[in-house]
Short mmCIF file of N, CA and C in Angstrom, two decimals:
data_model
loop_
_atom_site.label_atom_id
_atom_site.label_comp_id
_atom_site.label_asym_id
_atom_site.label_seq_id
_atom_site.Cartn_x
_atom_site.Cartn_y
_atom_site.Cartn_z
N MET B 10 132.72 147.16 39.97
CA MET B 10 131.81 148.16 40.44
C MET B 10 130.44 147.55 40.73
N LEU B 11 129.87 146.88 39.78
CA LEU B 11 128.57 146.24 39.99
C LEU B 11 128.73 144.96 40.81
N ASP B 12 127.77 144.69 41.63
CA ASP B 12 127.75 143.47 42.41
C ASP B 12 127.27 142.34 41.49
N ARG B 13 128.18 141.46 41.15
CA ARG B 13 127.86 140.39 40.20
C ARG B 13 126.75 139.48 40.73
N ALA B 14 126.71 139.24 42.03
CA ALA B 14 125.67 138.38 42.60
C ALA B 14 124.29 139.02 42.44
N VAL B 15 124.22 140.33 42.59
CA VAL B 15 122.95 141.04 42.41
C VAL B 15 122.52 140.97 40.94
N VAL B 16 123.47 141.15 40.05
CA VAL B 16 123.16 141.07 38.61
C VAL B 16 122.69 139.66 38.26
N GLU B 17 123.32 138.66 38.82
CA GLU B 17 122.90 137.29 38.54
C GLU B 17 121.47 137.04 39.04
N GLU B 18 121.15 137.52 40.22
CA GLU B 18 119.77 137.40 40.73
C GLU B 18 118.78 138.13 39.83
N PHE B 19 119.19 139.32 39.39
CA PHE B 19 118.35 140.10 38.48
C PHE B 19 118.10 139.30 37.19
N PHE B 20 119.17 138.73 36.65
CA PHE B 20 119.03 137.90 35.44
C PHE B 20 118.06 136.76 35.69
N ASP B 21 118.22 136.07 36.82
CA ASP B 21 117.34 134.94 37.12
C ASP B 21 115.88 135.36 37.08
N ASP B 22 115.59 136.48 37.73
CA ASP B 22 114.21 136.97 37.76
C ASP B 22 113.72 137.38 36.37
N LYS B 23 114.51 138.14 35.67
CA LYS B 23 114.09 138.65 34.36
C LYS B 23 113.98 137.52 33.34
N PHE B 24 114.94 136.61 33.35
CA PHE B 24 114.88 135.50 32.40
C PHE B 24 113.65 134.64 32.68
N GLU B 25 113.32 134.45 33.95
CA GLU B 25 112.11 133.68 34.29
C GLU B 25 110.86 134.42 33.82
N ASP B 26 110.81 135.72 34.10
CA ASP B 26 109.66 136.53 33.67
C ASP B 26 109.46 136.49 32.16
N MET B 27 110.57 136.52 31.44
CA MET B 27 110.50 136.56 29.98
C MET B 27 110.52 135.17 29.34
N GLU B 28 110.63 134.16 30.21
CA GLU B 28 110.71 132.78 29.75
C GLU B 28 111.86 132.58 28.78
N LEU B 29 113.01 133.13 29.15
CA LEU B 29 114.24 132.99 28.36
C LEU B 29 115.16 131.97 29.00
N GLU B 30 115.95 131.32 28.18
CA GLU B 30 116.97 130.40 28.67
C GLU B 30 118.30 130.78 28.05
N ILE B 31 119.35 130.69 28.85
CA ILE B 31 120.69 130.95 28.34
C ILE B 31 121.09 129.76 27.48
N PRO B 32 121.61 130.02 26.28
CA PRO B 32 122.04 128.89 25.43
C PRO B 32 123.09 128.03 26.14
N ASP B 33 123.12 126.77 25.82
CA ASP B 33 124.03 125.82 26.47
C ASP B 33 125.50 126.19 26.31
N ASP B 34 125.84 126.87 25.21
CA ASP B 34 127.25 127.18 24.97
C ASP B 34 127.70 128.49 25.63
N ILE B 35 126.82 129.11 26.43
CA ILE B 35 127.18 130.34 27.15
C ILE B 35 127.05 130.07 28.64
N GLU B 36 128.15 130.25 29.36
CA GLU B 36 128.12 130.06 30.81
C GLU B 36 127.49 131.28 31.45
N LYS B 37 126.66 131.02 32.44
CA LYS B 37 125.97 132.11 33.13
C LYS B 37 126.96 133.12 33.71
N GLU B 38 128.03 132.65 34.31
CA GLU B 38 129.04 133.52 34.90
C GLU B 38 129.66 134.43 33.83
N ALA B 39 129.94 133.89 32.66
CA ALA B 39 130.51 134.68 31.56
C ALA B 39 129.51 135.72 31.07
N LEU B 40 128.24 135.35 31.01
CA LEU B 40 127.20 136.27 30.59
C LEU B 40 127.06 137.42 31.58
N VAL B 41 127.04 137.10 32.86
CA VAL B 41 126.95 138.13 33.89
C VAL B 41 128.14 139.06 33.81
N GLU B 42 129.33 138.52 33.67
CA GLU B 42 130.54 139.34 33.61
C GLU B 42 130.53 140.25 32.37
N ALA B 43 130.17 139.71 31.22
CA ALA B 43 130.13 140.52 30.00
C ALA B 43 129.10 141.65 30.14
N PHE B 44 127.95 141.35 30.70
CA PHE B 44 126.91 142.36 30.90
C PHE B 44 127.39 143.44 31.86
N CYS B 45 128.03 143.04 32.95
CA CYS B 45 128.54 144.02 33.92
C CYS B 45 129.58 144.93 33.30
N LEU B 46 130.49 144.37 32.54
CA LEU B 46 131.51 145.18 31.88
C LEU B 46 130.88 146.13 30.86
N TYR B 47 129.88 145.66 30.15
CA TYR B 47 129.14 146.49 29.20
C TYR B 47 128.50 147.67 29.93
N ILE B 48 127.84 147.42 31.04
CA ILE B 48 127.19 148.47 31.82
C ILE B 48 128.22 149.42 32.40
N GLU B 49 129.31 148.89 32.93
CA GLU B 49 130.34 149.74 33.53
C GLU B 49 130.99 150.66 32.49
N ASP B 50 131.24 150.15 31.29
CA ASP B 50 131.79 150.99 30.22
C ASP B 50 130.83 152.12 29.88
N ASP B 51 129.56 151.79 29.73
CA ASP B 51 128.55 152.78 29.40
C ASP B 51 128.39 153.78 30.54
N TYR B 52 128.41 153.30 31.76
CA TYR B 52 128.27 154.15 32.95
C TYR B 52 129.40 155.16 33.02
N TYR B 53 130.62 154.74 32.74
CA TYR B 53 131.76 155.64 32.81
C TYR B 53 131.62 156.76 31.76
N GLU B 54 131.19 156.41 30.57
CA GLU B 54 130.98 157.42 29.52
C GLU B 54 129.87 158.39 29.92
N TRP B 55 128.79 157.87 30.48
CA TRP B 55 127.69 158.69 30.95
C TRP B 55 128.16 159.64 32.05
N LEU B 56 128.97 159.12 32.96
CA LEU B 56 129.51 159.93 34.05
C LEU B 56 130.39 161.06 33.52
N LYS B 57 131.25 160.76 32.56
CA LYS B 57 132.11 161.80 31.97
C LYS B 57 131.29 162.89 31.29
N ASP B 58 130.28 162.49 30.52
CA ASP B 58 129.43 163.47 29.83
C ASP B 58 128.69 164.36 30.81
N ASN B 59 128.15 163.76 31.86
CA ASN B 59 127.42 164.54 32.85
C ASN B 59 128.34 165.44 33.66
N PHE B 60 129.54 165.02 33.92
CA PHE B 60 130.52 165.85 34.61
C PHE B 60 130.80 167.11 33.79
N LYS B 61 131.02 166.91 32.49
CA LYS B 61 131.27 168.06 31.60
C LYS B 61 130.10 169.03 31.62
N SER B 62 128.89 168.49 31.56
CA SER B 62 127.70 169.34 31.55
C SER B 62 127.52 170.07 32.88
N PHE B 63 127.65 169.35 33.97
CA PHE B 63 127.42 169.91 35.29
C PHE B 63 128.41 171.04 35.59
N PHE B 64 129.66 170.84 35.19
CA PHE B 64 130.71 171.83 35.45
C PHE B 64 131.02 172.69 34.23
N GLU B 65 130.10 172.70 33.27
CA GLU B 65 130.19 173.52 32.06
C GLU B 65 131.59 173.53 31.45
N ARG B 66 132.10 172.33 31.26
CA ARG B 66 133.39 172.13 30.60
C ARG B 66 134.51 172.98 31.20
N GLY B 67 134.56 173.04 32.52
CA GLY B 67 135.64 173.74 33.20
C GLY B 67 135.34 175.18 33.56
N ASN B 68 134.14 175.66 33.23
CA ASN B 68 133.74 177.02 33.58
C ASN B 68 132.42 176.95 34.35
N PRO B 69 132.48 176.40 35.58
CA PRO B 69 131.23 176.13 36.30
C PRO B 69 130.48 177.38 36.74
N ASP B 70 129.18 177.26 36.73
CA ASP B 70 128.29 178.30 37.25
C ASP B 70 128.00 177.91 38.70
N TRP B 71 128.78 178.46 39.61
CA TRP B 71 128.69 178.06 41.01
C TRP B 71 127.35 178.43 41.64
N ASP B 72 126.72 179.48 41.17
CA ASP B 72 125.40 179.83 41.69
C ASP B 72 124.39 178.74 41.32
N TRP B 73 124.44 178.27 40.09
CA TRP B 73 123.55 177.19 39.66
C TRP B 73 123.84 175.92 40.45
N ILE B 74 125.12 175.64 40.68
CA ILE B 74 125.51 174.45 41.44
C ILE B 74 124.99 174.55 42.88
N ARG B 75 125.09 175.73 43.47
CA ARG B 75 124.53 175.92 44.81
C ARG B 75 123.02 175.64 44.81
N GLU B 76 122.33 176.09 43.77
CA GLU B 76 120.89 175.82 43.65
C GLU B 76 120.62 174.32 43.56
N ARG B 77 121.43 173.61 42.80
CA ARG B 77 121.28 172.16 42.67
C ARG B 77 121.50 171.48 44.03
N ILE B 78 122.52 171.95 44.76
CA ILE B 78 122.79 171.38 46.08
C ILE B 78 121.60 171.61 46.99
N ASP B 79 121.10 172.82 47.01
CA ASP B 79 119.92 173.12 47.83
C ASP B 79 118.73 172.27 47.43
N HIS B 80 118.51 172.17 46.13
CA HIS B 80 117.38 171.39 45.62
C HIS B 80 117.47 169.92 46.08
N TYR B 81 118.61 169.31 45.90
CA TYR B 81 118.74 167.88 46.18
C TYR B 81 118.86 167.57 47.67
N THR B 82 119.33 168.52 48.47
CA THR B 82 119.43 168.25 49.90
C THR B 82 118.10 168.48 50.62
N LYS B 83 117.16 169.11 49.94
CA LYS B 83 115.84 169.35 50.55
C LYS B 83 114.86 168.23 50.25
N GLU B 84 115.21 167.34 49.33
CA GLU B 84 114.29 166.25 48.96
C GLU B 84 114.19 165.22 50.05
#
């Protein structure tokens, strides 16, 4: 899901800003992959929780949803 090349560039910038170095025994590619999987796992859980909230656990308030659609399409 995440673009690994973008994450690697992000790491390069942030590690430089923070003056951090990856330890010699950790490959950059492995670090990027582990971080991406960590984010994707968390993202999926966040998505499930928000789906339940948005659709009120299977009993959606369609009027409220229409209001949300109107609100976000006018921005």
